[in-house]
mmCIF file of C-alpha atoms in Angstrom:
data_model
loop_
_atom_site.group_PDB
_atom_site.id
_atom_site.type_symbol
_atom_site.label_atom_id
_atom_site.label_comp_id
_atom_site.label_asym_id
_atom_site.label_seq_id
_atom_site.Cartn_x
_atom_site.Cartn_y
_atom_site.Cartn_z
ATOM 1 C CA UNK A 1 -7.842 1.274 -29.316
ATOM 2 C CA UNK A 2 -9.843 -0.710 -26.713
ATOM 3 C CA UNK A 3 -10.552 2.447 -24.728
ATOM 4 C CA UNK A 4 -11.863 4.159 -27.840
ATOM 5 C CA UNK A 5 -14.209 1.234 -28.541
ATOM 6 C CA UNK A 6 -15.488 1.272 -24.961
ATOM 7 C CA UNK A 7 -16.178 5.024 -25.089
ATOM 8 C CA UNK A 8 -18.055 4.682 -28.380
ATOM 9 C CA UNK A 9 -19.984 1.424 -27.898
ATOM 10 C CA UNK A 10 -20.673 1.491 -24.150
ATOM 11 C CA UNK A 11 -20.735 5.158 -23.104
ATOM 12 C CA UNK A 12 -22.371 4.279 -19.773
ATOM 13 C CA UNK A 13 -19.305 2.175 -18.857
ATOM 14 C CA UNK A 14 -16.773 4.784 -19.955
ATOM 15 C CA UNK A 15 -16.676 6.749 -16.642
ATOM 16 C CA UNK A 16 -15.922 3.509 -14.749
ATOM 17 C CA UNK A 17 -13.272 2.595 -17.319
ATOM 18 C CA UNK A 18 -11.675 5.989 -16.651
ATOM 19 C CA UNK A 19 -12.039 5.719 -12.880
ATOM 20 C CA UNK A 20 -10.168 2.404 -12.835
ATOM 21 C CA UNK A 21 -7.527 3.844 -15.226
ATOM 22 C CA UNK A 22 -8.094 1.071 -17.743
ATOM 23 C CA UNK A 23 -7.372 3.699 -20.386
ATOM 24 C CA UNK A 24 -3.979 4.366 -18.740
ATOM 25 C CA UNK A 25 -2.256 1.054 -17.906
ATOM 26 C CA UNK A 26 1.110 2.611 -16.972
ATOM 27 C CA UNK A 27 0.362 2.468 -13.241
ATOM 28 C CA UNK A 28 -0.446 -1.234 -13.436
ATOM 29 C CA UNK A 29 2.800 -1.942 -15.278
ATOM 30 C CA UNK A 30 4.837 0.001 -12.724
ATOM 31 C CA UNK A 31 3.291 -2.252 -10.073
ATOM 32 C CA UNK A 32 3.802 -5.479 -11.996
ATOM 33 C CA UNK A 33 7.443 -5.171 -13.068
ATOM 34 C CA UNK A 34 9.041 -5.086 -9.583
ATOM 35 C CA UNK A 35 6.680 -7.770 -8.299
ATOM 36 C CA UNK A 36 7.699 -9.984 -11.207
ATOM 37 C CA UNK A 37 11.358 -9.210 -10.382
ATOM 38 C CA UNK A 38 10.681 -10.551 -6.889
ATOM 39 C CA UNK A 39 8.732 -13.620 -8.033
ATOM 40 C CA UNK A 40 11.459 -14.717 -10.459
ATOM 41 C CA UNK A 41 14.284 -14.072 -7.989
ATOM 42 C CA UNK A 42 12.521 -15.755 -5.055
ATOM 43 C CA UNK A 43 11.574 -18.803 -7.137
ATOM 44 C CA UNK A 44 14.933 -18.870 -8.963
ATOM 45 C CA UNK A 45 12.994 -18.813 -12.234
ATOM 46 C CA UNK A 46 9.372 -19.427 -13.237
ATOM 47 C CA UNK A 47 7.279 -19.164 -10.029
ATOM 48 C CA UNK A 48 4.532 -21.456 -11.297
ATOM 49 C CA UNK A 49 1.176 -20.622 -12.836
ATOM 50 C CA UNK A 50 -0.638 -20.354 -9.508
ATOM 51 C CA UNK A 51 1.580 -17.688 -7.938
ATOM 52 C CA UNK A 52 2.033 -15.865 -11.221
ATOM 53 C CA UNK A 53 -1.745 -15.622 -11.648
ATOM 54 C CA UNK A 54 -2.414 -14.685 -8.006
ATOM 55 C CA UNK A 55 0.086 -11.828 -8.010
ATOM 56 C CA UNK A 56 -0.619 -10.576 -11.511
ATOM 57 C CA UNK A 57 -4.413 -10.563 -11.200
ATOM 58 C CA UNK A 58 -4.277 -9.481 -7.560
ATOM 59 C CA UNK A 59 -2.056 -6.488 -8.303
ATOM 60 C CA UNK A 60 -4.218 -5.416 -11.233
ATOM 61 C CA UNK A 61 -7.251 -5.529 -8.949
ATOM 62 C CA UNK A 62 -5.500 -3.584 -6.195
ATOM 63 C CA UNK A 63 -4.265 -0.993 -8.658
ATOM 64 C CA UNK A 64 -7.877 -0.445 -9.745
ATOM 65 C CA UNK A 65 -9.025 -0.347 -6.118
ATOM 66 C CA UNK A 66 -6.266 2.112 -5.244
ATOM 67 C CA UNK A 67 -7.154 4.612 -7.968
ATOM 68 C CA UNK A 68 -10.842 4.368 -7.042
ATOM 69 C CA UNK A 69 -10.151 5.385 -3.438
ATOM 70 C CA UNK A 70 -7.615 7.956 -4.659
ATOM 71 C CA UNK A 71 -10.252 9.682 -6.778
ATOM 72 C CA UNK A 72 -12.712 9.509 -3.875
ATOM 73 C CA UNK A 73 -10.189 11.275 -1.640
ATOM 74 C CA UNK A 74 -9.358 13.850 -4.331
ATOM 75 C CA UNK A 75 -12.883 14.447 -5.615
ATOM 76 C CA UNK A 76 -12.888 18.063 -4.394
ATOM 77 C CA UNK A 77 -9.331 18.706 -5.590
ATOM 78 C CA UNK A 78 -9.201 17.109 -9.036
ATOM 79 C CA UNK A 79 -11.510 19.661 -10.620
ATOM 80 C CA UNK A 80 -9.011 22.411 -9.742
ATOM 81 C CA UNK A 81 -6.004 20.657 -11.313
ATOM 82 C CA UNK A 82 -5.491 20.849 -15.062
ATOM 83 C CA UNK A 83 -4.375 17.213 -15.471
ATOM 84 C CA UNK A 84 -7.238 15.722 -13.442
ATOM 85 C CA UNK A 85 -10.214 18.014 -14.009
ATOM 86 C CA UNK A 86 -11.950 15.522 -16.331
ATOM 87 C CA UNK A 87 -11.865 12.590 -13.876
ATOM 88 C CA UNK A 88 -15.310 11.007 -13.313
ATOM 89 C CA UNK A 89 -15.730 11.988 -9.661
ATOM 90 C CA UNK A 90 -14.590 15.535 -10.411
ATOM 91 C CA UNK A 91 -17.191 15.873 -13.174
ATOM 92 C CA UNK A 92 -19.913 14.072 -11.206
ATOM 93 C CA UNK A 93 -20.346 11.232 -13.723
ATOM 94 C CA UNK A 94 -19.695 8.709 -10.912
ATOM 95 C CA UNK A 95 -20.845 9.097 -7.311
ATOM 96 C CA UNK A 96 -18.441 8.974 -4.343
ATOM 97 C CA UNK A 97 -20.435 6.025 -2.971
ATOM 98 C CA UNK A 98 -19.831 4.033 -6.166
ATOM 99 C CA UNK A 99 -16.085 4.664 -5.923
ATOM 100 C CA UNK A 100 -15.976 3.419 -2.315
ATOM 101 C CA UNK A 101 -17.999 0.328 -3.228
ATOM 102 C CA UNK A 102 -15.610 -0.416 -6.094
ATOM 103 C CA UNK A 103 -12.628 -0.083 -3.752
ATOM 104 C CA UNK A 104 -14.185 -2.491 -1.256
ATOM 105 C CA UNK A 105 -15.295 -5.012 -3.894
ATOM 106 C CA UNK A 106 -12.001 -5.114 -5.781
ATOM 107 C CA UNK A 107 -10.034 -5.361 -2.530
ATOM 108 C CA UNK A 108 -12.193 -8.281 -1.410
ATOM 109 C CA UNK A 109 -11.609 -10.185 -4.658
ATOM 110 C CA UNK A 110 -7.853 -9.562 -4.406
ATOM 111 C CA UNK A 111 -7.908 -10.783 -0.796
ATOM 112 C CA UNK A 112 -9.691 -13.959 -1.880
ATOM 113 C CA UNK A 113 -6.806 -14.634 -4.249
ATOM 114 C CA UNK A 114 -4.238 -14.079 -1.481
ATOM 115 C CA UNK A 115 -6.077 -16.617 0.682
ATOM 116 C CA UNK A 116 -4.883 -19.308 -1.749
ATOM 117 C CA UNK A 117 -1.268 -18.670 -0.640
ATOM 118 C CA UNK A 118 0.153 -19.038 2.893
ATOM 119 C CA UNK A 119 -0.469 -17.391 6.257
ATOM 120 C CA UNK A 120 2.460 -14.959 6.131
ATOM 121 C CA UNK A 121 1.401 -13.649 2.728
ATOM 122 C CA UNK A 122 -2.151 -13.161 4.017
ATOM 123 C CA UNK A 123 -0.854 -11.189 7.028
ATOM 124 C CA UNK A 124 1.287 -8.977 4.798
ATOM 125 C CA UNK A 125 -1.714 -8.282 2.565
ATOM 126 C CA UNK A 126 -3.343 -6.315 5.403
ATOM 127 C CA UNK A 127 -0.371 -3.947 5.452
ATOM 128 C CA UNK A 128 -0.601 -3.615 1.673
ATOM 129 C CA UNK A 129 -4.304 -2.748 1.933
ATOM 130 C CA UNK A 130 -3.634 -0.143 4.620
ATOM 131 C CA UNK A 131 -0.981 1.517 2.452
ATOM 132 C CA UNK A 132 -3.248 1.512 -0.612
ATOM 133 C CA UNK A 133 -6.045 3.127 1.393
ATOM 134 C CA UNK A 134 -3.834 5.617 3.238
ATOM 135 C CA UNK A 135 -1.787 7.060 0.367
ATOM 136 C CA UNK A 136 -4.515 9.268 -1.181
ATOM 137 C CA UNK A 137 -5.033 11.084 2.121
ATOM 138 C CA UNK A 138 -1.319 11.570 2.881
ATOM 139 C CA UNK A 139 -0.867 14.584 0.592
ATOM 140 C CA UNK A 140 -2.931 16.623 3.040
ATOM 141 C CA UNK A 141 -0.481 16.032 5.882
ATOM 142 C CA UNK A 142 3.014 15.447 4.493
ATOM 143 C CA UNK A 143 5.199 16.714 1.668
ATOM 144 C CA UNK A 144 6.287 13.115 1.073
ATOM 145 C CA UNK A 145 3.133 11.238 0.045
ATOM 146 C CA UNK A 146 5.323 9.709 -2.679
ATOM 147 C CA UNK A 147 7.141 7.814 0.081
ATOM 148 C CA UNK A 148 3.877 6.174 1.130
ATOM 149 C CA UNK A 149 3.043 5.451 -2.507
ATOM 150 C CA UNK A 150 6.503 3.889 -2.841
ATOM 151 C CA UNK A 151 5.795 1.572 0.085
ATOM 152 C CA UNK A 152 2.394 0.671 -1.391
ATOM 153 C CA UNK A 153 3.884 0.004 -4.828
ATOM 154 C CA UNK A 154 6.673 -2.081 -3.265
ATOM 155 C CA UNK A 155 4.721 -4.284 -0.908
ATOM 156 C CA UNK A 156 4.127 -6.932 -3.538
ATOM 157 C CA UNK A 157 7.851 -7.708 -3.190
ATOM 158 C CA UNK A 158 7.893 -9.037 0.397
ATOM 159 C CA UNK A 159 4.543 -10.703 -0.313
ATOM 160 C CA UNK A 160 6.084 -12.499 -3.308
ATOM 161 C CA UNK A 161 9.023 -13.767 -1.230
ATOM 162 C CA UNK A 162 6.630 -14.819 1.527
ATOM 163 C CA UNK A 163 4.483 -16.745 -0.954
ATOM 164 C CA UNK A 164 7.469 -18.524 -2.530
ATOM 165 C CA UNK A 165 9.790 -19.057 0.440
ATOM 166 C CA UNK A 166 7.509 -18.756 3.449
ATOM 167 C CA UNK A 167 9.761 -16.011 4.837
ATOM 168 C CA UNK A 168 10.888 -12.461 4.043
ATOM 169 C CA UNK A 169 14.657 -12.157 4.266
ATOM 170 C CA UNK A 170 17.117 -9.257 3.855
ATOM 171 C CA UNK A 171 17.287 -9.566 0.057
ATOM 172 C CA UNK A 172 13.521 -9.117 -0.184
ATOM 173 C CA UNK A 173 13.795 -5.907 1.833
ATOM 174 C CA UNK A 174 16.675 -4.758 -0.363
ATOM 175 C CA UNK A 175 14.406 -5.094 -3.396
ATOM 176 C CA UNK A 176 11.620 -3.374 -1.458
ATOM 177 C CA UNK A 177 13.912 -0.417 -0.712
ATOM 178 C CA UNK A 178 15.071 -0.211 -4.333
ATOM 179 C CA UNK A 179 11.522 -0.025 -5.598
ATOM 180 C CA UNK A 180 10.529 2.488 -2.922
ATOM 181 C CA UNK A 181 13.368 4.819 -3.991
ATOM 182 C CA UNK A 182 12.553 4.327 -7.673
ATOM 183 C CA UNK A 183 8.864 5.102 -7.060
ATOM 184 C CA UNK A 184 9.824 8.176 -5.047
ATOM 185 C CA UNK A 185 11.827 9.344 -8.061
ATOM 186 C CA UNK A 186 9.344 8.735 -10.861
ATOM 187 C CA UNK A 187 6.355 9.958 -8.856
ATOM 188 C CA UNK A 188 8.262 13.168 -8.216
ATOM 189 C CA UNK A 189 8.372 13.580 -12.012
ATOM 190 C CA UNK A 190 4.610 13.042 -11.967
ATOM 191 C CA UNK A 191 4.171 15.601 -9.189
ATOM 192 C CA UNK A 192 6.248 18.114 -11.157
ATOM 193 C CA UNK A 193 3.469 18.085 -13.772
ATOM 194 C CA UNK A 194 1.004 19.409 -11.179
ATOM 195 C CA UNK A 195 3.357 21.544 -9.095
ATOM 196 C CA UNK A 196 1.853 24.921 -10.035
ATOM 197 C CA UNK A 197 -1.691 23.709 -9.386
ATOM 198 C CA UNK A 198 -0.700 21.994 -6.121
ATOM 199 C CA UNK A 199 0.977 25.153 -4.820
ATOM 200 C CA UNK A 200 -2.147 27.156 -5.616
ATOM 201 C CA UNK A 201 -4.572 24.794 -3.846
ATOM 202 C CA UNK A 202 -2.300 23.687 -0.994
ATOM 203 C CA UNK A 203 -1.619 20.047 -1.901
ATOM 204 C CA UNK A 204 1.751 18.706 -0.734
ATOM 205 C CA UNK A 205 4.292 16.696 -2.759
ATOM 206 C CA UNK A 206 8.003 15.938 -3.061
ATOM 207 C CA UNK A 207 8.122 18.170 -6.145
ATOM 208 C CA UNK A 208 7.198 21.095 -3.882
ATOM 209 C CA UNK A 209 9.465 19.905 -1.047
ATOM 210 C CA UNK A 210 12.513 19.526 -3.319
ATOM 211 C CA UNK A 211 11.875 22.834 -5.105
ATOM 212 C CA UNK A 212 14.827 23.916 -7.252
ATOM 213 C CA UNK A 213 16.711 20.814 -6.114
ATOM 214 C CA UNK A 214 14.223 18.499 -7.825
ATOM 215 C CA UNK A 215 16.658 17.488 -10.581
ATOM 216 C CA UNK A 216 19.494 16.878 -8.116
ATOM 217 C CA UNK A 217 17.270 14.841 -5.817
ATOM 218 C CA UNK A 218 15.752 12.685 -8.561
ATOM 219 C CA UNK A 219 19.186 12.089 -10.116
ATOM 220 C CA UNK A 220 20.518 11.057 -6.693
ATOM 221 C CA UNK A 221 17.626 8.648 -6.237
ATOM 222 C CA UNK A 222 18.289 7.159 -9.664
ATOM 223 C CA UNK A 223 21.965 6.656 -8.794
ATOM 224 C CA UNK A 224 21.023 4.919 -5.536
ATOM 225 C CA UNK A 225 18.629 2.646 -7.422
ATOM 226 C CA UNK A 226 21.315 1.647 -9.928
ATOM 227 C CA UNK A 227 23.894 0.941 -7.210
ATOM 228 C CA UNK A 228 21.382 -1.134 -5.258
ATOM 229 C CA UNK A 229 20.317 -3.039 -8.384
ATOM 230 C CA UNK A 230 24.004 -3.821 -8.974
ATOM 231 C CA UNK A 231 24.073 -5.227 -5.431
ATOM 232 C CA UNK A 232 21.043 -7.373 -6.296
ATOM 233 C CA UNK A 233 22.957 -8.757 -9.263
ATOM 234 C CA UNK A 234 25.850 -9.663 -6.989
ATOM 235 C CA UNK A 235 23.725 -11.208 -4.238
ATOM 236 C CA UNK A 236 21.613 -13.289 -6.633
ATOM 237 C CA UNK A 237 24.616 -14.127 -8.854
ATOM 238 C CA UNK A 238 22.971 -12.783 -11.996
ATOM 239 C CA UNK A 239 24.882 -12.848 -15.271
ATOM 240 C CA UNK A 240 25.983 -10.469 -18.011
ATOM 241 C CA UNK A 241 22.548 -10.016 -19.582
ATOM 242 C CA UNK A 242 21.309 -8.556 -16.288
ATOM 243 C CA UNK A 243 24.152 -6.034 -16.152
ATOM 244 C CA UNK A 244 23.447 -5.046 -19.754
ATOM 245 C CA UNK A 245 19.879 -4.305 -18.677
ATOM 246 C CA UNK A 246 21.286 -2.092 -15.902
ATOM 247 C CA UNK A 247 23.338 -0.145 -18.446
ATOM 248 C CA UNK A 248 20.244 0.350 -20.582
ATOM 249 C CA UNK A 249 18.288 1.468 -17.507
ATOM 250 C CA UNK A 250 21.043 3.954 -16.662
ATOM 251 C CA UNK A 251 20.767 5.380 -20.181
ATOM 252 C CA UNK A 252 17.002 5.791 -19.725
ATOM 253 C CA UNK A 253 17.565 7.555 -16.409
ATOM 254 C CA UNK A 254 19.895 9.965 -18.211
ATOM 255 C CA UNK A 255 17.230 10.531 -20.862
ATOM 256 C CA UNK A 256 14.662 11.278 -18.149
ATOM 257 C CA UNK A 257 16.944 13.906 -16.620
ATOM 258 C CA UNK A 258 17.321 15.477 -20.043
ATOM 259 C CA UNK A 259 13.524 15.544 -20.435
ATOM 260 C CA UNK A 260 12.929 17.398 -17.164
ATOM 261 C CA UNK A 261 15.723 19.935 -17.679
ATOM 262 C CA UNK A 262 13.226 22.796 -18.268
ATOM 263 C CA UNK A 263 10.553 21.377 -15.928
ATOM 264 C CA UNK A 264 7.865 21.567 -18.614
ATOM 265 C CA UNK A 265 4.611 19.731 -17.850
ATOM 266 C CA UNK A 266 4.539 17.482 -20.921
ATOM 267 C CA UNK A 267 8.241 16.657 -20.676
ATOM 268 C CA UNK A 268 7.934 15.731 -16.980
ATOM 269 C CA UNK A 269 5.003 13.470 -17.822
ATOM 270 C CA UNK A 270 7.076 11.806 -20.550
ATOM 271 C CA UNK A 271 9.885 11.234 -18.031
ATOM 272 C CA UNK A 272 7.410 9.583 -15.678
ATOM 273 C CA UNK A 273 5.987 7.346 -18.405
ATOM 274 C CA UNK A 274 9.476 6.344 -19.566
ATOM 275 C CA UNK A 275 9.989 4.462 -16.299
ATOM 276 C CA UNK A 276 7.812 1.647 -17.629
ATOM 277 C CA UNK A 277 10.742 0.735 -19.897
ATOM 278 C CA UNK A 278 13.156 0.792 -16.948
ATOM 279 C CA UNK A 279 11.035 -1.786 -15.113
ATOM 280 C CA UNK A 280 10.696 -3.881 -18.260
ATOM 281 C CA UNK A 281 14.450 -3.849 -18.902
ATOM 282 C CA UNK A 282 15.305 -5.016 -15.385
ATOM 283 C CA UNK A 283 12.722 -7.782 -15.616
ATOM 284 C CA UNK A 284 14.112 -8.878 -18.993
ATOM 285 C CA UNK A 285 17.608 -8.993 -17.499
ATOM 286 C CA UNK A 286 16.406 -11.274 -14.698
ATOM 287 C CA UNK A 287 14.129 -13.354 -16.940
ATOM 288 C CA UNK A 288 16.702 -14.085 -19.651
ATOM 289 C CA UNK A 289 19.390 -14.866 -17.085
ATOM 290 C CA UNK A 290 17.110 -17.446 -15.499
ATOM 291 C CA UNK A 291 16.258 -18.881 -18.924
ATOM 292 C CA UNK A 292 19.889 -19.284 -19.978
ATOM 293 C CA UNK A 293 21.417 -20.414 -16.666
ATOM 294 C CA UNK A 294 22.537 -24.066 -16.576
#
């Protein structure tokens, strides 16, 4: 609804709205859910308005910065891929220079927010920035760019623990690994949408690497994620509502496997999008446990 109003009332802003994916918030949500998991677990409940605002606004800014540099890197590729051929840099409605300036500006604002935390969090933010910048170029050199995306999408987790506790312990890295594996899985679904185009133009992805084993590999990743999330429940002494959320997440994983059974483009995209509800369910399990604990 908002996107439609922007396109109609401010057509000059619409290409920038598209570039920053404000018309497609799913990527922002997939960043926010695991970071909120980490904030609530590290703080043993509500992390406070300051940290909640810093990480929520900061991640939204970095998501926008990340897609701007992604489209800059892919500006000569996107026009040859069915799903991305209407992106602003592919059509020429935004210049490459503008995309780079947006990346730099948004990153700087996000960094200013991080400066209000502690030294360790600031140091970790440089790694996060490097991952956000490096991912778009990885698909030229490796069949596992999704692994780099997973690290980028997961780095808010150690940063959250650093901001709350002043240290990043083993449980933070367990959550980091869980989210990395989950991202590797759902972004493989996303890559399956473009597999035919990517094969034709020479872009690399896990969907191409896994080939006919894509369903087996993604199902294995989902199983690992569920087992590791069960371990999180044990280590953080989470209650029954959390384990109910795990059961619901397992059901959604099963539904996603059913969706991709014929490897159709639209069905694979639906499987990718469905992961928003997985992240939301896990967060609800953590959130309501913390609300009801004595």
